[in-house]
GROMACS .gro file of C-alpha atoms in nm:
model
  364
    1UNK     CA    1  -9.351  -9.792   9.947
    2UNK     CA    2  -9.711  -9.642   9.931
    3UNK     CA    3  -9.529  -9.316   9.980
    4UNK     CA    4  -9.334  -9.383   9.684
    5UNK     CA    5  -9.569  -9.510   9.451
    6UNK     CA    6  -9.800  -9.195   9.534
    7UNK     CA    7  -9.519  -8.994   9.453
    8UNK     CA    8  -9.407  -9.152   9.135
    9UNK     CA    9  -9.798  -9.190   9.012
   10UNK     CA   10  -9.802  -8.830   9.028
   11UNK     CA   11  -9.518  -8.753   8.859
   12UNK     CA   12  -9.574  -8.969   8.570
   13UNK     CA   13  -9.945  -8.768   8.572
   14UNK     CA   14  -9.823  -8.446   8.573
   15UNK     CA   15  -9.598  -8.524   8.299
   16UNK     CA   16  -9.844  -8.678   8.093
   17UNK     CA   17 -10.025  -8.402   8.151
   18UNK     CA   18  -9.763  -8.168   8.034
   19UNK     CA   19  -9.702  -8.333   7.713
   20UNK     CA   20 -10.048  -8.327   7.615
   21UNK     CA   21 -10.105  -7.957   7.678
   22UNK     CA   22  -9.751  -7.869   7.500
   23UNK     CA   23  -9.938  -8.058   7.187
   24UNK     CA   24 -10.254  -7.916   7.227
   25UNK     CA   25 -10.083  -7.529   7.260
   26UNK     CA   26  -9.839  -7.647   6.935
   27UNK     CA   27 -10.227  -7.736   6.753
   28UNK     CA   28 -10.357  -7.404   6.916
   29UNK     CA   29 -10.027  -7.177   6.724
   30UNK     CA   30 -10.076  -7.369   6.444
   31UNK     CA   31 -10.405  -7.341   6.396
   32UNK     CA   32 -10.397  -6.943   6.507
   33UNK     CA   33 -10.143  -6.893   6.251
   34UNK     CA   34 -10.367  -6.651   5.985
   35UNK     CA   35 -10.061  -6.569   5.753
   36UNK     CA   36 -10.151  -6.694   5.412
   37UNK     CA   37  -9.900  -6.958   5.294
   38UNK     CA   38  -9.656  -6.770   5.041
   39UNK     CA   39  -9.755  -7.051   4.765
   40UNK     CA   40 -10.174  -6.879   4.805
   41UNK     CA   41 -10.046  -6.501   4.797
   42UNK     CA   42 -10.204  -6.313   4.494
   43UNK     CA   43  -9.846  -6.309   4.346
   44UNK     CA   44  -9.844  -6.685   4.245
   45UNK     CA   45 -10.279  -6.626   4.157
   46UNK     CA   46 -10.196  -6.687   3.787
   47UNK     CA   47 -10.079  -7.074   3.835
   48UNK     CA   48 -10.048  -7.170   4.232
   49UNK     CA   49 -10.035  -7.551   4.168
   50UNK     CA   50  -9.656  -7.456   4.047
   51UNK     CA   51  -9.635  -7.209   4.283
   52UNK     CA   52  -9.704  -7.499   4.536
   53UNK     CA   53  -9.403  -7.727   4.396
   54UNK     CA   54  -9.162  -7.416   4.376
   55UNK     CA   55  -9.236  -7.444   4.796
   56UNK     CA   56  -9.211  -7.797   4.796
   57UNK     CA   57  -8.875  -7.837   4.656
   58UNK     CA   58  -8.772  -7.488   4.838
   59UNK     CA   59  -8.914  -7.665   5.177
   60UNK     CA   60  -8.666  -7.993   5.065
   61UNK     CA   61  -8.353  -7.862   5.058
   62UNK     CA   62  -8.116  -7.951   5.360
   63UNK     CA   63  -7.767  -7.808   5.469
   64UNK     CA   64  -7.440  -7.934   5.526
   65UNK     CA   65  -7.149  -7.769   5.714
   66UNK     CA   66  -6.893  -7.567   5.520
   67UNK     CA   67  -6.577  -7.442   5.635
   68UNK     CA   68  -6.565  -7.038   5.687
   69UNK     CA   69  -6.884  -6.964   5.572
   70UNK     CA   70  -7.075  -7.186   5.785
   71UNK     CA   71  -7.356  -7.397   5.564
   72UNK     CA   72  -7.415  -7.483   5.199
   73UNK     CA   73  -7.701  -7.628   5.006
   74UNK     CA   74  -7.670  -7.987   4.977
   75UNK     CA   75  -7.695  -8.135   4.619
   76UNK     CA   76  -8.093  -8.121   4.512
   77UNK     CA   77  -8.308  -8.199   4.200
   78UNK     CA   78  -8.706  -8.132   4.170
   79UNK     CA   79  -8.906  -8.014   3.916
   80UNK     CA   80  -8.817  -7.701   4.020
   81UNK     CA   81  -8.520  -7.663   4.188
   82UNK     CA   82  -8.127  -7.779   4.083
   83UNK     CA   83  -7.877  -7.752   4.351
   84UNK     CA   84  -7.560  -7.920   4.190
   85UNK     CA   85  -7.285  -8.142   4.335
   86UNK     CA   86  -7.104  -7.776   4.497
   87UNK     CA   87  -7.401  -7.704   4.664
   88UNK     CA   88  -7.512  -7.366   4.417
   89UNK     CA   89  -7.832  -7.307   4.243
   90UNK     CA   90  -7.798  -7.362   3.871
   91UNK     CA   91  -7.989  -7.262   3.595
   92UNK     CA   92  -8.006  -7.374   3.190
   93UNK     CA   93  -7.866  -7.153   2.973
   94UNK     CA   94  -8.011  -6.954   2.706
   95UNK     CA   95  -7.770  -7.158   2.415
   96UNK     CA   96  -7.448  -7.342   2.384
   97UNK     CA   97  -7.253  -7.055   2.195
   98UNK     CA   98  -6.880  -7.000   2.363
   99UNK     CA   99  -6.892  -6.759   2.667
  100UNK     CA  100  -6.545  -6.580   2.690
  101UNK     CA  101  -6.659  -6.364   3.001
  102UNK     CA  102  -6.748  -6.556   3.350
  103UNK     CA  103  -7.013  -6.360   3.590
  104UNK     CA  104  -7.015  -6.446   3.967
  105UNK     CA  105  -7.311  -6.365   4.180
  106UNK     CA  106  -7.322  -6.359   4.502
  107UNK     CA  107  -7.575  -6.318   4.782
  108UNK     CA  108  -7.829  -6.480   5.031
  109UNK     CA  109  -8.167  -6.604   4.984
  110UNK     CA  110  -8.310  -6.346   4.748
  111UNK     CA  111  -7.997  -6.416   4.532
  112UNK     CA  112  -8.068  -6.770   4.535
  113UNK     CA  113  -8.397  -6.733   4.442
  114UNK     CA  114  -8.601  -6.849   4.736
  115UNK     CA  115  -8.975  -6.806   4.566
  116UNK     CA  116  -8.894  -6.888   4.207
  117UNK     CA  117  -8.804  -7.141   4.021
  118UNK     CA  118  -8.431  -7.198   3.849
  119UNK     CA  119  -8.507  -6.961   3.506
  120UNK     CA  120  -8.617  -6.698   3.724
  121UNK     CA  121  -8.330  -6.650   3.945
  122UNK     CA  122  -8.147  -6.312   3.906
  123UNK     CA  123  -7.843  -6.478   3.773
  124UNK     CA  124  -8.064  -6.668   3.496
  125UNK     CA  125  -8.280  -6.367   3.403
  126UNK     CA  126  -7.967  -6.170   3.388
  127UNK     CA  127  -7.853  -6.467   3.221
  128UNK     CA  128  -8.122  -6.467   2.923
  129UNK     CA  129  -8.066  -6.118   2.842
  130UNK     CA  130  -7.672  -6.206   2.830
  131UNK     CA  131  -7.659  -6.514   2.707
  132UNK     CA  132  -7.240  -6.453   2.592
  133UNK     CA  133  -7.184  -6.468   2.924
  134UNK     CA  134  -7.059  -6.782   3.180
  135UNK     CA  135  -7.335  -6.726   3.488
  136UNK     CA  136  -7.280  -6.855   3.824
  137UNK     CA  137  -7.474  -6.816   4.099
  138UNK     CA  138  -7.330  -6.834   4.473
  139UNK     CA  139  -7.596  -6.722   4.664
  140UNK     CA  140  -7.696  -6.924   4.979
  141UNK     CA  141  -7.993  -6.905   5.222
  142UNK     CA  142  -7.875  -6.644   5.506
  143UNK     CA  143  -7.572  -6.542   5.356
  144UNK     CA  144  -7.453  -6.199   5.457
  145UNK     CA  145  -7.184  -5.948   5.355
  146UNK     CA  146  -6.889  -6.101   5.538
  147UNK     CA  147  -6.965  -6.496   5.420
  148UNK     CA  148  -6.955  -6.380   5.079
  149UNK     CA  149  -6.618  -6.251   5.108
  150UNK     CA  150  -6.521  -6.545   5.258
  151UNK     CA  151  -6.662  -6.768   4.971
  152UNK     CA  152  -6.508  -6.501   4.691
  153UNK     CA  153  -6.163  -6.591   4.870
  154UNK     CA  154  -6.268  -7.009   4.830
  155UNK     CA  155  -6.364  -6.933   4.475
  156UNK     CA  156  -5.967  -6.731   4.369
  157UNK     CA  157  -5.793  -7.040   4.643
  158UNK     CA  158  -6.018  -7.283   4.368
  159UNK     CA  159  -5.801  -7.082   4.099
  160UNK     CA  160  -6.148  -7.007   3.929
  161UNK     CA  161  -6.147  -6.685   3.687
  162UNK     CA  162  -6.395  -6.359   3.744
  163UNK     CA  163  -6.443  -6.115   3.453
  164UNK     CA  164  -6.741  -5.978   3.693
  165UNK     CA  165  -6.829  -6.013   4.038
  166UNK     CA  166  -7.149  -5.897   4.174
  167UNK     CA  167  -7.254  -5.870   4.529
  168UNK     CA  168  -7.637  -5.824   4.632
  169UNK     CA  169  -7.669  -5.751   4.969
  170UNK     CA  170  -7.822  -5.585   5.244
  171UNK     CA  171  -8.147  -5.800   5.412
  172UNK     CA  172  -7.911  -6.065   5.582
  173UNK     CA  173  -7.678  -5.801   5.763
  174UNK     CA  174  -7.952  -5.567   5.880
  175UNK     CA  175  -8.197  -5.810   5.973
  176UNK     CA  176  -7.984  -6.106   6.105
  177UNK     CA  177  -7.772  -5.900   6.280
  178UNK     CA  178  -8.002  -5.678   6.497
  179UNK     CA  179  -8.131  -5.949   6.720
  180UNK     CA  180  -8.067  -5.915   7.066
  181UNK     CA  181  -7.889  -6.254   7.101
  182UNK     CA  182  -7.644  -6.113   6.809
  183UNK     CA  183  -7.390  -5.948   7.064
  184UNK     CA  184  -7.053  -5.936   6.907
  185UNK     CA  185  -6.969  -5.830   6.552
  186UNK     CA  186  -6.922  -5.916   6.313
  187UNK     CA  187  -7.136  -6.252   6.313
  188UNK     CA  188  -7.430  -6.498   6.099
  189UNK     CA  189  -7.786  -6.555   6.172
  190UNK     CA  190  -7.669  -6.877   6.315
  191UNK     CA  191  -7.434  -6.766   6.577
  192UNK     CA  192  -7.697  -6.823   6.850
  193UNK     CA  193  -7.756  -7.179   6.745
  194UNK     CA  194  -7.369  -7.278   6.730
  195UNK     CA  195  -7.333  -7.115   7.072
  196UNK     CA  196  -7.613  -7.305   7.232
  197UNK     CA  197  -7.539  -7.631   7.043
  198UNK     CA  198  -7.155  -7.704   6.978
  199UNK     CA  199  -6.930  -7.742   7.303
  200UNK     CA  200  -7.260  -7.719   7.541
  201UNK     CA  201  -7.195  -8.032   7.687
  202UNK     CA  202  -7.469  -8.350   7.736
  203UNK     CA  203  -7.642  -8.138   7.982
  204UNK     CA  204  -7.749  -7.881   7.752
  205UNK     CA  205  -7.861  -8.037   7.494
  206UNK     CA  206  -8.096  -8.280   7.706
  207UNK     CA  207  -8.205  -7.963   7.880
  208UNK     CA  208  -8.303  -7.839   7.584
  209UNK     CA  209  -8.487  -8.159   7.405
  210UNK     CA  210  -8.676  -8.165   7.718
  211UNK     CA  211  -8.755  -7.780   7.688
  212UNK     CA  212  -8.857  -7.866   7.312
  213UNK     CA  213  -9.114  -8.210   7.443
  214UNK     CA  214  -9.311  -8.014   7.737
  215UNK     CA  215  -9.285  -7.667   7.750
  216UNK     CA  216  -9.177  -7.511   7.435
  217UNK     CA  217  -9.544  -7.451   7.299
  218UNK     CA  218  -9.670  -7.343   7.621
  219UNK     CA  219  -9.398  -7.096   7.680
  220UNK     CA  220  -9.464  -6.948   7.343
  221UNK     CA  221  -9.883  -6.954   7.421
  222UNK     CA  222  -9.819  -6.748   7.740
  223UNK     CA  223  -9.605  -6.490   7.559
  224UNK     CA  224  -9.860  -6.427   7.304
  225UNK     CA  225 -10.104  -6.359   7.544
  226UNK     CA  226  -9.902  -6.120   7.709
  227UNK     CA  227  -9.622  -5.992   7.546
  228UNK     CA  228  -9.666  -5.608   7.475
  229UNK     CA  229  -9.373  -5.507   7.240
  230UNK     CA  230  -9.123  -5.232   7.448
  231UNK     CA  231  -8.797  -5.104   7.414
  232UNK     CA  232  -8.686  -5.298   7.710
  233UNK     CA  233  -8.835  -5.662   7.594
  234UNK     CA  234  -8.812  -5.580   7.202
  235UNK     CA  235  -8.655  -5.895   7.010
  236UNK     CA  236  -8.395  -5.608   6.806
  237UNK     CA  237  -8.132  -5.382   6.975
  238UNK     CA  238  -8.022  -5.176   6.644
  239UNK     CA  239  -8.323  -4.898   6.768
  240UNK     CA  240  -8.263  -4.858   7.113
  241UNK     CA  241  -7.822  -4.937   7.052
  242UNK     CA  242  -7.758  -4.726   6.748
  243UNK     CA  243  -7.394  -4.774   6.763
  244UNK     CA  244  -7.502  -5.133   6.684
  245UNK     CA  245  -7.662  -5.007   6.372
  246UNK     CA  246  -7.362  -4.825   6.289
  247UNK     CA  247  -7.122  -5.069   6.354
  248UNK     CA  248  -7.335  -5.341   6.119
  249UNK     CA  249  -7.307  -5.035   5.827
  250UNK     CA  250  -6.945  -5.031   5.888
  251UNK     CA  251  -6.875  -5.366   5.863
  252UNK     CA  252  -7.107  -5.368   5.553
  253UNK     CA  253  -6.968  -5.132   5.337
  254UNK     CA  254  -6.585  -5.234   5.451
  255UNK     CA  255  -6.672  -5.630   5.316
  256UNK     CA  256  -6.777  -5.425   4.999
  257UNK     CA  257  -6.478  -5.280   4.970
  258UNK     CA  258  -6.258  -5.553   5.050
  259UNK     CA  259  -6.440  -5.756   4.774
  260UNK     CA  260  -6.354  -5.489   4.558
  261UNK     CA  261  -5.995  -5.464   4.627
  262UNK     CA  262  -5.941  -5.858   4.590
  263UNK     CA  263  -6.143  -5.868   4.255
  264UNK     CA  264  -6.025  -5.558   4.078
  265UNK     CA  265  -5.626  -5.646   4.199
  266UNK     CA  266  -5.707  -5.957   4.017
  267UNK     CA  267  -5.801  -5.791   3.687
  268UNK     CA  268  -6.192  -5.868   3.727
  269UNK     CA  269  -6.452  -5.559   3.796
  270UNK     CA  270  -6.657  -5.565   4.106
  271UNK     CA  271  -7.078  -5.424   4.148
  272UNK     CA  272  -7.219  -5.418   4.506
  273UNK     CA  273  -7.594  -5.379   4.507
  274UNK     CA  274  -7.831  -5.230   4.809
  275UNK     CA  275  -8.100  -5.441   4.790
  276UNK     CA  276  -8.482  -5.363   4.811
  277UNK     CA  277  -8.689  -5.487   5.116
  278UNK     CA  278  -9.050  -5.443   5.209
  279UNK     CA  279  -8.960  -5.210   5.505
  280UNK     CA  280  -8.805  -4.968   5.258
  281UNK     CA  281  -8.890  -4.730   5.008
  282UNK     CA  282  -9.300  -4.723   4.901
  283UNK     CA  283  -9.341  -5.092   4.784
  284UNK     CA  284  -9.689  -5.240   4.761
  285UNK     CA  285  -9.734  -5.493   5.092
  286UNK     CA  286 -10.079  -5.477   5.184
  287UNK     CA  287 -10.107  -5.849   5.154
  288UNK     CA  288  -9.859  -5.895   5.374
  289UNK     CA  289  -9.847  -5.923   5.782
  290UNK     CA  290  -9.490  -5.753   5.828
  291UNK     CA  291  -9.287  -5.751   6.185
  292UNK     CA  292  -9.293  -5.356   6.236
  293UNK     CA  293  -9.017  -5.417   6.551
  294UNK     CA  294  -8.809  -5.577   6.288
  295UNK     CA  295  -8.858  -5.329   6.005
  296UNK     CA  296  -8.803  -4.991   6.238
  297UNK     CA  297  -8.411  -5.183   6.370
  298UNK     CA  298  -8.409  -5.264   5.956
  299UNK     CA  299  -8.442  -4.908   5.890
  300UNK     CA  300  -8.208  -4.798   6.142
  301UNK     CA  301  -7.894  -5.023   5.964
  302UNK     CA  302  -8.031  -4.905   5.627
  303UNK     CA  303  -8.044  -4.555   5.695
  304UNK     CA  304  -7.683  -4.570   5.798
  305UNK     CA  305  -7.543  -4.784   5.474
  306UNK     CA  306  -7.717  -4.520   5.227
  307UNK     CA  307  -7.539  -4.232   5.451
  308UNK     CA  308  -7.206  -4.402   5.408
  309UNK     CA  309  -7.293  -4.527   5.034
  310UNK     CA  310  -7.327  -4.106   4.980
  311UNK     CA  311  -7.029  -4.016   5.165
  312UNK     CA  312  -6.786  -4.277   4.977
  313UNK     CA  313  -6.910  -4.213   4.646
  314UNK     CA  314  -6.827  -4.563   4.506
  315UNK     CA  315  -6.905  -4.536   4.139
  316UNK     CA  316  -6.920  -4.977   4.143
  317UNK     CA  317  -7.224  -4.936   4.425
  318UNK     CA  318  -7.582  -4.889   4.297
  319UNK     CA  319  -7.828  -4.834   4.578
  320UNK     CA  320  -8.166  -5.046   4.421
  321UNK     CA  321  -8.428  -4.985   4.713
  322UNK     CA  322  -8.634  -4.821   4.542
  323UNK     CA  323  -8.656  -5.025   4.235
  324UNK     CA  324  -8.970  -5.241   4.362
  325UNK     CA  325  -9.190  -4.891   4.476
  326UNK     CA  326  -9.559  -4.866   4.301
  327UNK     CA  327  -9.886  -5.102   4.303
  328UNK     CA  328  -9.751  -5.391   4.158
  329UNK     CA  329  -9.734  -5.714   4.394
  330UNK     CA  330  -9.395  -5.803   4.431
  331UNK     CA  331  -9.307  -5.901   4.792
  332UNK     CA  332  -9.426  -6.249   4.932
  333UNK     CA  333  -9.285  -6.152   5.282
  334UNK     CA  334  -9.064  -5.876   5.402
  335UNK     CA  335  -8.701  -5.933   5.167
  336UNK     CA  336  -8.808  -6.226   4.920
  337UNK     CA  337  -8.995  -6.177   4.570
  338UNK     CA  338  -9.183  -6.359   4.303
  339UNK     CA  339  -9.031  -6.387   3.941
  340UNK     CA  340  -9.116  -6.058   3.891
  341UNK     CA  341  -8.920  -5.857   4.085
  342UNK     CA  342  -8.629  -6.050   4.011
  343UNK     CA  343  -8.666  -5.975   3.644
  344UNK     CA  344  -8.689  -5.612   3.745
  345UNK     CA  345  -8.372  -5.617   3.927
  346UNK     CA  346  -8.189  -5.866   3.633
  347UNK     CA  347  -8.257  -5.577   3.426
  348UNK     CA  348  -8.123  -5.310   3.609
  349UNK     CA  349  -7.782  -5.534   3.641
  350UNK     CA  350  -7.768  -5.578   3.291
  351UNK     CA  351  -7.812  -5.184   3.203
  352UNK     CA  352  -7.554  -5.122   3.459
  353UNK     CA  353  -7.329  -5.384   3.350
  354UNK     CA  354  -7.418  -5.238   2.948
  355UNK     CA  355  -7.352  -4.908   3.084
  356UNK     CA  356  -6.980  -5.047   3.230
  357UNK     CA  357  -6.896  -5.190   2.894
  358UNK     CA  358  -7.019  -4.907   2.655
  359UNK     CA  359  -6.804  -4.635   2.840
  360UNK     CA  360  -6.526  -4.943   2.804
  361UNK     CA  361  -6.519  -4.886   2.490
  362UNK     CA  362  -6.537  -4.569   2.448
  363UNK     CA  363  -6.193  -4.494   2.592
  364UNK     CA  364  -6.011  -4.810   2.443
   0.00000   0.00000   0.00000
């Protein structure tokens, strides 16, 4: 019995003792953590107290499951943020004239509009400067190439109409899809998680709370002491597996064109857009701490979707990396942008979708 009770004093000690250093290393990364909030980044300088509540409501919104594409926004309302009863970001429009043409956007975060608030989306700055038209934004957080398609094929099952579809894409497949843990294509930034969480059985996932109580924050102390970034132990495969990086280009452009072929076979007329990032082009980011391992696998997948953008000569693609290059801040972390550069690129839709329509009527 004195045996025992040594044995389970000891235990109970040492795990105790675990828990409390787990804290204290969770305080330690916390407190080590130098990056400036995105709500205090010179970007939001002229007004952060609403920079702060476009954060607050962006930090409230919660997911639900949704069939094929894998999560939607549930229904949300702050001061700045509306997420309506289908789970999309809406915005007010400019009047209450009639709208005989319908525009769909689609997209992930920086479609959404993760760093603004509702009038500065794309969709409601392209919006403004087109108020005859019916603007809907589909954009989700994470959303790549292949969920859109997916959610284009819910929208035509829904029997909704589409004068224009336009898809703005890019950040999710290269950067999602180049982790390591990514190793069968084509996939979602939350294929790991599903993996590890749905049909694990009881044992995994109290393996993994416990992992989560005492040992997560120590595990993650250790690395950062001495974790020296190699090709071998790199987080990103796209570099070192370029056929990876090729095969994520592939799959990229053929979504494109299978949106195209469903929309225009349906009498509507289909834009695909390569998006800007920070790890492309000559943007301003010197206020920025950016993941170099990430942005040198980015480039890799990029480099190969403007080479097949070139060879395919799709006159409905418009590469748009370099639309955020100069001094002007723009980026508040390596794909998402302040109000600004979403105006910039709600203009350059609406000349190209101007451009579409004049030489429309030039041959009618």
């Amino acid at each position: 019995m004195r045996l025992l009770k040594f044995i389970l004093i000891n235990i109970i000690t040492f795990t105790v003792l675990l828990l409390i250093i787990n804290w204290a290393c969770g305080l330690y990364l916390k407190k080590g953590n130098t990056q400036a909030s995105r709500d205090a980044l010179p970007n939001y300088q002229a007004d952060p107290d609403y920079a702060k509540q476009i954060f607050k409501d962006y930090n409230s919104v919660k997911h639900i499951y949704e069939p094929f594409v894998g999560w939607k926004c549930l229904p949300y309302h702050g001061k700045t943020l509306t997420i309506s009863k289908e789970g999309e970001r809406v915005h007010t429009p400019t009047d209450t004239t009639s709208r005989a043409k319908v525009v769909h956007f689609f997209g992930g975060s920086t479609m959404w509009g993760e760093g603004s608030d509702d009038q500065h989306t794309i969709p409601a700055l392209f919006n403004q400067s087109n108020p005859q038209y019916l603007v809907y934004n589909h954009g989700q957080l994470a959303y790549n190439t292949r969920q859109e398609v997916d959610a284009l094929i819910t929208l035509y099952s829904k029997n909704k109409h589409a004068d224009l579809v336009i898809f703005y894409d890019g950040v999710n497949d290269a950067a999602f899809l180049c982790p390591k843990e990514i190793t069968q294509l084509p996939a979602h930034r939350l294929v790991p998680m599903y993996r590890d969480k749905i049909y694990v059985g009881k044992s995994a996932v109290v393996k993994e709370l416990l992992i989560d109580i005492f040992l997560d924050n120590i595990l993650k102390v250790i690395h950062k002491f001495t974790y020296k970034p190699t090709a071998d132990n790199s987080l990103y495969d796209c570099v070192s597996d370029p056929a990876k990086a090729e095969e994520i280009a592939e799959i990229m452009m053929k979504n494109w064109e299978l949106a195209h072929e469903i929309i225009t076979q349906r009498g509507g007329k289909f834009i695909a857009i390569l998006q800007p990032a920070a790890f492309v082009g000559a943007p301003r980011t010197d206020h920025l701490k950016l993941d170099e391992a990430l942005g040198e696998n980015f480039r890799s997948v990029y480099t190969n979707i403007k080479r097949k953008i070139a060879e395919r000569k799709h006159p409905w693609i418009f590469d748009m990396t370099d639309k955020f290059d100069g001094d002007e801040l723009i980026y508040i972390d390596f794909c998402h942008v302040s109000s600004n550069g979403n105006e910039i690129i709600a203009r350059e839709i609406s000349s190209v979708v101007n451009n579409i329509n004049g030489q429309e009527a030039i041959t009618q």
